Short mmCIF file of C-alpha atoms in Angstrom, two decimals:
data_model
loop_
_atom_site.label_atom_id
_atom_site.label_comp_id
_atom_site.label_asym_id
_atom_site.label_seq_id
_atom_site.Cartn_x
_atom_site.Cartn_y
_atom_site.Cartn_z
CA MET A 1 0.00 0.00 0.00
CA ALA A 2 1.41 3.37 -1.03
CA ARG A 3 2.28 5.76 1.77
CA ALA A 4 0.27 8.96 2.04
CA HIS A 5 1.80 12.22 0.90
CA PRO A 6 3.78 13.85 3.74
CA PHE A 7 1.25 16.70 3.90
CA PHE A 8 -1.37 14.27 5.21
CA SER A 9 0.91 12.56 7.72
CA ALA A 10 0.60 14.88 10.74
CA PRO A 11 -1.82 17.48 12.16
CA HIS A 12 0.66 20.34 12.12
CA ARG A 13 1.29 19.90 8.40
CA ALA A 14 -2.39 19.85 7.46
CA ALA A 15 -3.15 22.96 9.52
CA PHE A 16 0.01 25.08 9.42
CA LEU A 17 0.24 25.16 5.63
CA PRO A 18 -3.25 26.61 5.02
CA GLY A 19 -2.79 28.84 8.07
CA MET A 20 0.31 30.42 6.53
CA LEU A 21 -1.34 30.81 3.15
CA LEU A 22 -4.41 32.46 4.68
CA ALA A 23 -2.27 34.81 6.77
CA ILE A 24 -0.49 35.93 3.61
CA LEU A 25 -3.79 36.26 1.71
CA LEU A 26 -5.44 38.32 4.44
CA LEU A 27 -2.43 40.62 4.79
CA ALA A 28 -2.42 41.09 1.02
CA ALA A 29 -6.11 42.01 1.05
CA TRP A 30 -5.67 44.44 3.93
CA SER A 31 -2.64 46.01 2.25
CA ALA A 32 -4.75 46.55 -0.87
CA GLU A 33 -7.48 48.19 1.21
CA LEU A 34 -4.99 50.52 2.93
CA ALA A 35 -3.36 51.39 -0.39
CA ALA A 36 -6.76 52.23 -1.87
CA ARG A 37 -7.50 54.52 1.08
CA LEU A 38 -4.39 56.56 0.39
CA PHE A 39 -6.06 57.57 -2.88
CA GLY A 40 -9.42 58.22 -1.27
CA LEU A 41 -10.81 54.90 -2.44
CA GLY A 42 -11.70 51.59 -0.86
CA LEU A 43 -12.27 48.02 -1.89
CA PRO A 44 -15.90 47.32 -2.91
CA LEU A 45 -17.07 45.24 0.04
CA ALA A 46 -20.45 44.14 1.31
CA LEU A 47 -19.22 44.73 4.88
CA PRO A 48 -17.45 47.70 6.46
CA ALA A 49 -13.77 47.02 5.86
CA MET A 50 -12.72 47.69 9.45
CA LEU A 51 -15.28 45.26 10.84
CA ALA A 52 -14.31 42.56 8.37
CA HIS A 53 -10.64 43.17 9.18
CA GLY A 54 -11.31 42.82 12.90
CA PHE A 55 -13.08 39.49 12.52
CA LEU A 56 -10.53 38.07 10.10
CA MET A 57 -7.53 39.08 12.20
CA LEU A 58 -9.04 37.27 15.18
CA PHE A 59 -10.38 34.16 13.45
CA GLY A 60 -8.76 34.15 10.02
CA PHE A 61 -5.67 32.06 10.75
CA PHE A 62 -4.94 31.72 14.48
CA PRO A 63 -7.35 28.76 14.95
CA LEU A 64 -5.65 26.89 12.12
CA PHE A 65 -2.30 27.16 13.87
CA MET A 66 -3.98 26.17 17.14
CA THR A 67 -5.35 23.10 15.37
CA GLY A 68 -1.90 22.05 14.26
CA PHE A 69 -0.31 22.67 17.65
CA LEU A 70 -2.99 21.25 19.93
CA LEU A 71 -3.59 18.09 17.90
CA THR A 72 0.18 17.53 17.81
CA ALA A 73 1.18 18.50 21.37
CA GLY A 74 -2.17 17.83 23.06
CA PRO A 75 -1.94 14.02 22.97
CA ARG A 76 1.51 14.25 24.57
CA TRP A 77 0.22 16.56 27.30
CA LEU A 78 -2.66 14.20 27.99
CA ASN A 79 -0.96 10.84 27.44
CA VAL A 80 -3.52 9.67 24.88
CA PRO A 81 -3.21 8.35 21.31
CA PRO A 82 -3.13 11.07 18.63
CA PRO A 83 -6.29 11.73 16.63
CA GLY A 84 -6.90 9.79 13.46
CA ARG A 85 -6.10 11.23 10.07
CA GLY A 86 -9.74 11.87 9.22
CA ALA A 87 -10.20 13.98 12.35
CA TYR A 88 -7.16 16.18 11.88
CA LEU A 89 -7.84 16.68 8.18
CA LEU A 90 -11.54 17.52 8.53
CA VAL A 91 -11.10 20.44 10.94
CA PRO A 92 -8.68 22.45 8.76
CA ALA A 93 -10.76 21.64 5.68
CA LEU A 94 -13.90 23.09 7.28
CA LEU A 95 -12.07 26.13 8.63
CA VAL A 96 -10.50 26.90 5.26
CA ALA A 97 -13.69 26.30 3.28
CA GLY A 98 -15.64 28.49 5.68
CA LEU A 99 -13.11 31.30 5.54
CA LEU A 100 -12.90 31.29 1.76
CA SER A 101 -16.68 31.44 1.54
CA TRP A 102 -16.66 34.21 4.19
CA LEU A 103 -14.20 36.19 2.08
CA ILE A 104 -16.31 35.77 -1.05
CA GLY A 105 -19.34 36.89 0.92
CA ALA A 106 -17.51 39.90 2.33
CA ALA A 107 -16.85 41.01 -1.24
CA ALA A 108 -20.05 39.92 -2.96
CA GLY A 109 -22.60 39.67 -0.17
CA GLY A 110 -25.49 37.26 -0.41
CA THR A 111 -25.60 33.83 1.16
CA TRP A 112 -21.86 33.22 0.77
CA LEU A 113 -21.14 35.13 3.96
CA LEU A 114 -23.61 33.31 6.21
CA ALA A 115 -22.82 29.94 4.65
CA GLY A 116 -19.13 30.55 5.18
CA HIS A 117 -19.68 31.56 8.78
CA LEU A 118 -21.70 28.41 9.40
CA VAL A 119 -19.11 26.12 7.84
CA TYR A 120 -16.30 27.86 9.70
CA SER A 121 -18.20 27.54 12.98
CA LEU A 122 -18.66 23.82 12.35
CA GLY A 123 -14.91 23.50 11.88
CA PHE A 124 -14.27 25.43 15.08
CA LEU A 125 -16.72 23.23 16.97
CA GLY A 126 -14.96 20.21 15.49
CA LEU A 127 -11.64 21.44 16.87
CA ALA A 128 -13.11 22.14 20.31
CA GLY A 129 -14.93 18.81 20.33
CA GLY A 130 -11.88 16.88 19.17
CA PHE A 131 -9.74 18.41 21.89
CA ALA A 132 -12.48 17.73 24.44
CA ARG A 133 -12.47 14.03 23.47
CA LEU A 134 -8.72 13.87 24.02
CA LEU A 135 -9.10 15.57 27.38
CA LEU A 136 -11.92 13.36 28.61
CA ALA A 137 -10.06 10.20 27.57
CA SER A 138 -6.87 11.28 29.32
CA PRO A 139 -5.49 9.37 32.32
CA ALA A 140 -3.05 12.21 33.05
CA PRO A 141 -3.31 13.33 36.69
CA ASP A 142 -2.80 17.01 35.84
CA ARG A 143 -4.99 18.33 33.04
CA ARG A 144 -5.35 21.93 34.15
CA HIS A 145 -3.67 23.43 31.10
CA ALA A 146 -5.91 21.40 28.82
CA TRP A 147 -9.04 22.43 30.73
CA ALA A 148 -7.99 26.08 30.47
CA VAL A 149 -7.58 25.74 26.71
CA LEU A 150 -10.92 23.99 26.31
CA SER A 151 -12.66 26.66 28.41
CA ALA A 152 -11.19 29.34 26.15
CA PHE A 153 -12.53 27.49 23.13
CA GLY A 154 -15.95 27.59 24.75
CA ILE A 155 -15.72 31.37 24.87
CA GLY A 156 -14.54 31.29 21.26
CA VAL A 157 -17.81 29.56 20.37
CA LEU A 158 -19.70 32.39 22.07
CA ALA A 159 -17.65 34.90 20.07
CA LEU A 160 -18.60 33.16 16.83
CA ALA A 161 -22.25 33.22 17.90
CA ALA A 162 -21.97 36.97 18.52
CA ALA A 163 -20.42 37.38 15.08
CA GLY A 164 -23.28 35.40 13.58
CA TYR A 165 -25.76 37.73 15.27
CA TRP A 166 -23.89 40.72 13.82
CA LEU A 167 -23.94 39.25 10.31
CA LEU A 168 -27.63 38.36 10.49
CA SER A 169 -28.90 41.56 12.10
CA GLY A 170 -26.36 44.20 11.15
CA ASP A 171 -26.25 45.20 14.83
CA VAL A 172 -22.69 46.37 15.44
CA ARG A 173 -23.01 45.45 19.11
CA GLY A 174 -22.66 41.84 18.00
CA TRP A 175 -19.31 42.67 16.42
CA LEU A 176 -18.16 44.44 19.59
CA TRP A 177 -19.14 41.43 21.71
CA MET A 178 -17.34 39.17 19.25
CA ARG A 179 -14.20 41.29 19.45
CA ASP A 180 -13.99 41.31 23.24
CA LEU A 181 -14.97 37.66 23.67
CA ALA A 182 -12.53 36.49 21.00
CA LEU A 183 -9.62 38.67 22.08
CA TRP A 184 -9.82 38.48 25.88
CA GLY A 185 -11.77 35.27 26.39
CA PHE A 186 -10.40 33.05 23.63
CA LEU A 187 -7.15 34.06 21.94
CA LEU A 188 -5.24 35.57 24.83
CA PRO A 189 -6.18 32.79 27.31
CA VAL A 190 -5.08 30.10 24.84
CA PHE A 191 -1.78 31.86 24.18
CA LEU A 192 -1.20 32.48 27.90
CA THR A 193 -1.94 28.88 28.82
CA VAL A 194 0.46 27.54 26.21
CA CYS A 195 3.13 30.04 27.30
CA HIS A 196 2.70 29.06 30.96
CA ARG A 197 3.20 25.41 30.09
CA MET A 198 5.84 25.63 27.38
CA LEU A 199 8.13 28.64 27.94
CA PRO A 200 9.61 27.36 31.22
CA PHE A 201 9.90 23.89 29.66
CA PHE A 202 11.71 25.16 26.56
CA SER A 203 13.91 27.38 28.72
CA ALA A 204 14.92 24.49 30.98
CA ASN A 205 16.00 22.53 27.91
CA ALA A 206 18.13 25.36 26.53
CA LEU A 207 19.52 27.20 29.56
CA ALA A 208 21.62 25.77 32.36
CA PRO A 209 21.17 26.11 35.21
CA TYR A 210 17.47 26.93 34.98
CA GLN A 211 14.74 26.38 37.55
CA PRO A 212 11.31 26.31 35.85
CA TRP A 213 8.84 28.69 37.48
CA ARG A 214 5.18 28.28 36.62
CA PRO A 215 3.03 28.35 39.77
CA TRP A 216 -0.66 27.75 39.27
CA TRP A 217 -1.54 31.07 40.85
CA LEU A 218 0.32 32.72 37.98
CA LEU A 219 -1.84 31.03 35.35
CA ALA A 220 -4.98 31.87 37.33
CA ALA A 221 -3.92 35.51 37.63
CA MET A 222 -3.08 35.81 33.94
CA LEU A 223 -6.31 34.20 32.78
CA GLY A 224 -8.39 36.07 35.34
CA GLY A 225 -6.82 39.35 34.28
CA SER A 226 -7.53 38.70 30.61
CA LEU A 227 -11.15 37.76 31.28
CA GLY A 228 -11.54 40.69 33.67
CA HIS A 229 -10.28 43.14 31.06
CA GLY A 230 -12.72 41.73 28.54
CA LEU A 231 -15.69 41.93 30.89
CA LEU A 232 -14.84 45.51 31.83
CA SER A 233 -14.60 46.38 28.14
CA ILE A 234 -17.98 44.82 27.39
CA ALA A 235 -19.53 46.66 30.35
CA GLY A 236 -17.91 49.94 29.30
CA TRP A 237 -16.16 50.35 32.64
CA PRO A 238 -12.57 51.59 33.11
CA SER A 239 -9.92 48.90 33.33
CA TRP A 240 -6.76 50.94 33.79
CA GLY A 241 -6.21 49.74 37.38
CA LEU A 242 -6.40 46.10 36.35
CA ASP A 243 -4.26 46.80 33.28
CA LEU A 244 -1.55 48.35 35.42
CA CYS A 245 -1.50 45.27 37.65
CA LEU A 246 -1.30 43.02 34.59
CA ALA A 247 1.58 45.05 33.16
CA ALA A 248 3.48 44.57 36.42
CA LEU A 249 2.63 40.86 36.52
CA PHE A 250 3.78 40.21 32.96
CA GLY A 251 6.93 42.25 33.47
CA TYR A 252 7.76 40.27 36.60
CA THR A 253 7.03 37.00 34.79
CA SER A 254 9.41 37.92 31.96
CA TRP A 255 12.09 38.59 34.55
CA ARG A 256 11.43 35.33 36.43
CA TRP A 257 11.45 33.40 33.15
CA ARG A 258 14.88 34.97 32.47
CA LEU A 259 14.28 37.03 29.37
CA LEU A 260 17.85 38.35 29.30
CA ALA A 261 19.40 34.90 29.63
CA SER A 262 17.23 33.64 26.76
CA LEU A 263 18.99 36.02 24.37
CA ARG A 264 21.90 33.57 24.26
CA VAL A 265 19.68 31.09 22.35
CA ARG A 266 17.94 32.73 19.42
CA LEU A 267 15.07 30.28 19.02
CA LEU A 268 14.28 30.60 22.72
CA ALA A 269 14.75 34.37 22.67
CA MET A 270 12.04 34.61 20.01
CA LEU A 271 9.50 33.24 22.49
CA HIS A 272 10.64 35.42 25.38
CA LEU A 273 10.83 38.64 23.37
CA SER A 274 7.30 38.09 22.11
CA PHE A 275 6.03 37.45 25.64
CA ALA A 276 7.59 40.75 26.76
CA TRP A 277 5.06 42.60 24.59
CA LEU A 278 2.35 41.77 27.12
CA ALA A 279 3.87 44.01 29.78
CA ALA A 280 4.20 46.84 27.26
CA GLY A 281 0.71 46.31 25.87
CA PHE A 282 -1.06 46.41 29.21
CA ALA A 283 1.03 49.39 30.32
CA LEU A 284 -0.27 51.18 27.22
CA TYR A 285 -3.82 50.11 28.07
CA ALA A 286 -3.37 51.52 31.58
CA TRP A 287 -2.12 54.83 30.16
CA GLN A 288 -4.94 54.94 27.64
CA GLY A 289 -7.53 54.35 30.33
CA ALA A 290 -6.08 56.98 32.64
CA PHE A 291 -4.98 59.69 30.22
CA GLY A 292 -6.06 58.73 26.66
CA GLY A 293 -4.31 59.82 23.50
CA LEU A 294 -2.94 56.47 22.31
CA ALA A 295 -5.62 55.54 19.75
CA TRP A 296 -5.24 51.85 18.83
CA ALA A 297 -1.65 51.53 20.09
CA PRO A 298 -2.49 49.31 23.11
CA LEU A 299 -4.58 46.94 20.99
CA HIS A 300 -1.86 46.60 18.37
CA ALA A 301 0.81 46.04 21.02
CA ILE A 302 -1.15 42.93 22.05
CA SER A 303 -2.50 41.80 18.68
CA VAL A 304 0.56 42.51 16.53
CA GLY A 305 3.38 42.72 19.07
CA PHE A 306 2.40 39.67 21.10
CA PHE A 307 0.11 37.48 19.00
CA LEU A 308 1.77 37.75 15.60
CA THR A 309 5.38 37.63 16.73
CA MET A 310 4.62 34.79 19.18
CA LEU A 311 2.90 32.94 16.35
CA ILE A 312 6.07 33.19 14.27
CA ALA A 313 8.19 32.03 17.21
CA PHE A 314 6.04 29.05 18.23
CA VAL A 315 5.19 27.83 14.75
CA SER A 316 8.83 28.06 13.71
CA ARG A 317 9.93 25.97 16.68
CA VAL A 318 7.24 23.33 16.16
CA SER A 319 7.94 23.20 12.43
CA LEU A 320 11.67 22.73 12.96
CA GLY A 321 11.24 20.10 15.64
CA HIS A 322 8.61 18.08 13.78
CA SER A 323 10.46 18.15 10.47
CA GLY A 324 13.59 16.60 11.93
CA GLN A 325 15.65 19.78 11.62
CA ALA A 326 17.96 21.31 14.20
CA LEU A 327 16.21 23.38 16.85
CA GLU A 328 18.02 26.59 16.08
CA ALA A 329 17.13 29.88 14.47
CA GLY A 330 19.38 30.39 11.49
CA ARG A 331 20.32 33.76 10.12
CA MET A 332 17.29 34.02 7.84
CA LEU A 333 14.72 33.02 10.47
CA TRP A 334 16.28 35.29 13.08
CA GLY A 335 16.31 38.16 10.60
CA LEU A 336 12.64 37.62 9.74
CA TYR A 337 11.74 37.53 13.41
CA LEU A 338 13.61 40.78 14.11
CA ALA A 339 11.86 42.34 11.12
CA ALA A 340 8.53 41.28 12.65
CA GLN A 341 9.51 42.94 15.92
CA TRP A 342 10.41 46.20 14.18
CA LEU A 343 7.16 46.07 12.21
CA ALA A 344 5.21 45.58 15.43
CA LEU A 345 6.92 48.64 16.87
CA ALA A 346 6.13 50.58 13.70
CA ARG A 347 2.47 49.55 13.85
CA VAL A 348 2.17 50.69 17.47
CA ALA A 349 4.07 53.91 16.78
CA ALA A 350 1.81 54.69 13.82
CA ASP A 351 -1.11 55.14 16.21
CA LEU A 352 0.85 57.83 18.05
CA LEU A 353 1.47 59.95 14.94
CA PRO A 354 -0.67 62.90 13.85
CA ILE A 355 -3.81 61.62 12.13
CA ALA A 356 -2.73 62.96 8.74
CA TRP A 357 0.40 60.80 8.82
CA ARG A 358 -1.12 57.56 10.06
CA GLY A 359 -2.53 56.26 6.78
CA GLY A 360 0.85 56.07 5.09
CA MET A 361 2.46 54.39 8.09
CA TYR A 362 -0.40 51.89 8.33
CA GLY A 363 0.12 50.99 4.69
CA LEU A 364 3.89 50.64 5.04
CA ALA A 365 3.52 48.45 8.12
CA ALA A 366 0.97 46.23 6.36
CA LEU A 367 3.23 45.85 3.32
CA GLY A 368 6.14 45.05 5.60
CA TRP A 369 4.12 42.35 7.32
CA LEU A 370 3.03 40.95 3.97
CA LEU A 371 6.65 40.68 2.85
CA THR A 372 7.79 39.20 6.16
CA LEU A 373 5.05 36.58 6.29
CA SER A 374 5.63 35.71 2.63
CA LEU A 375 9.33 35.10 3.28
CA TRP A 376 8.50 33.16 6.44
CA GLY A 377 6.07 31.08 4.41
CA GLY A 378 8.75 30.54 1.80
CA ARG A 379 10.97 29.16 4.55
CA PHE A 380 8.45 26.69 6.00
CA LEU A 381 5.73 25.94 3.45
CA PRO A 382 7.97 23.47 1.56
CA VAL A 383 8.74 21.74 4.87
CA TYR A 384 5.11 20.63 5.22
CA LEU A 385 5.25 18.96 1.82
CA ARG A 386 8.46 16.99 2.36
CA PRO A 387 9.24 13.96 4.54
CA ARG A 388 11.08 14.59 7.79
CA ALA A 389 14.79 15.19 7.39
CA ASP A 390 15.58 12.50 9.97
CA GLY A 391 13.45 9.84 8.26
CA LYS A 392 10.96 9.53 11.12
CA ASP A 393 7.19 9.53 10.72
CA GLY A 394 5.15 12.66 11.31
#
């Protein structure tokens, strides 16, 4: 019997490849929209471009990368057999089909949009349900990280329901609920949970001597702070006091996790430098709440500075490790990561410029991200189509 193509041989391959392609596609579309605005134009869309952008940046590609990571690492966390090929191929297929239909609907309107949202939601439910089955079958004595991830996916389902209400009714409150639920109840808790579990583990493997520090109160405080910020945002209440506490907590955590020592190992430093954005982002949120004047800078410090650069760091590490390559950031990968960091700084700084100057900076930052993600994709997309370099399965 002929062996399956390498692309079908592991969850991370089947999910990371379309995730990278969609990230590039969405950045290309947003770059085109920003370029059109510089000339007083805009892409002909059935939805307001900013609202479509907000949804797609939250749900457009992050869940695909989560699929690849959780269905690869999750069974190891939980000491259960990995999911079957049908399960880990179906989820990315539904997510991609739903997103492509969503994009067609955003441009053309009609039933494409709602059909795409429904198909995408089915894929998301499939991911949450598949991870829940792994969790419930697990004999592992400690499953707290997995429960935290699954709980965040539950809030992600609520966010998709809010988005569905927005699409059906046109009520922008649904979009606002979706934004806060997805950002503070789903994405950030998943990222924080994975960081709490994996950053000390990776650091202990690369730095010596190193004493892993990940108390459970820390995870509870991080997740509670994220959810608290989201609830305060939904209620319209000030959150600057909580944000200031979170900035201090994340800054202290970076110090305890030995950010400076991590700089000796580039692949590890990528993870730590991305995590450091959380302290900066919540400090900006605290300033914005107390004094104002920062526009979207706090949001982009979290969404671009933390999420996007951490995505590059984590996906690169997983892709190297599961393709049988050396766990090290070569010159090209390190250069791309540093470019991403500078672009994140540029995107945050753009919100601090006079309004008349922001459009051009937004466009330049988007084009820079498009180029960076395209080069990053060029580095790893072929990896998902080739057998492992060490001859092992997966």
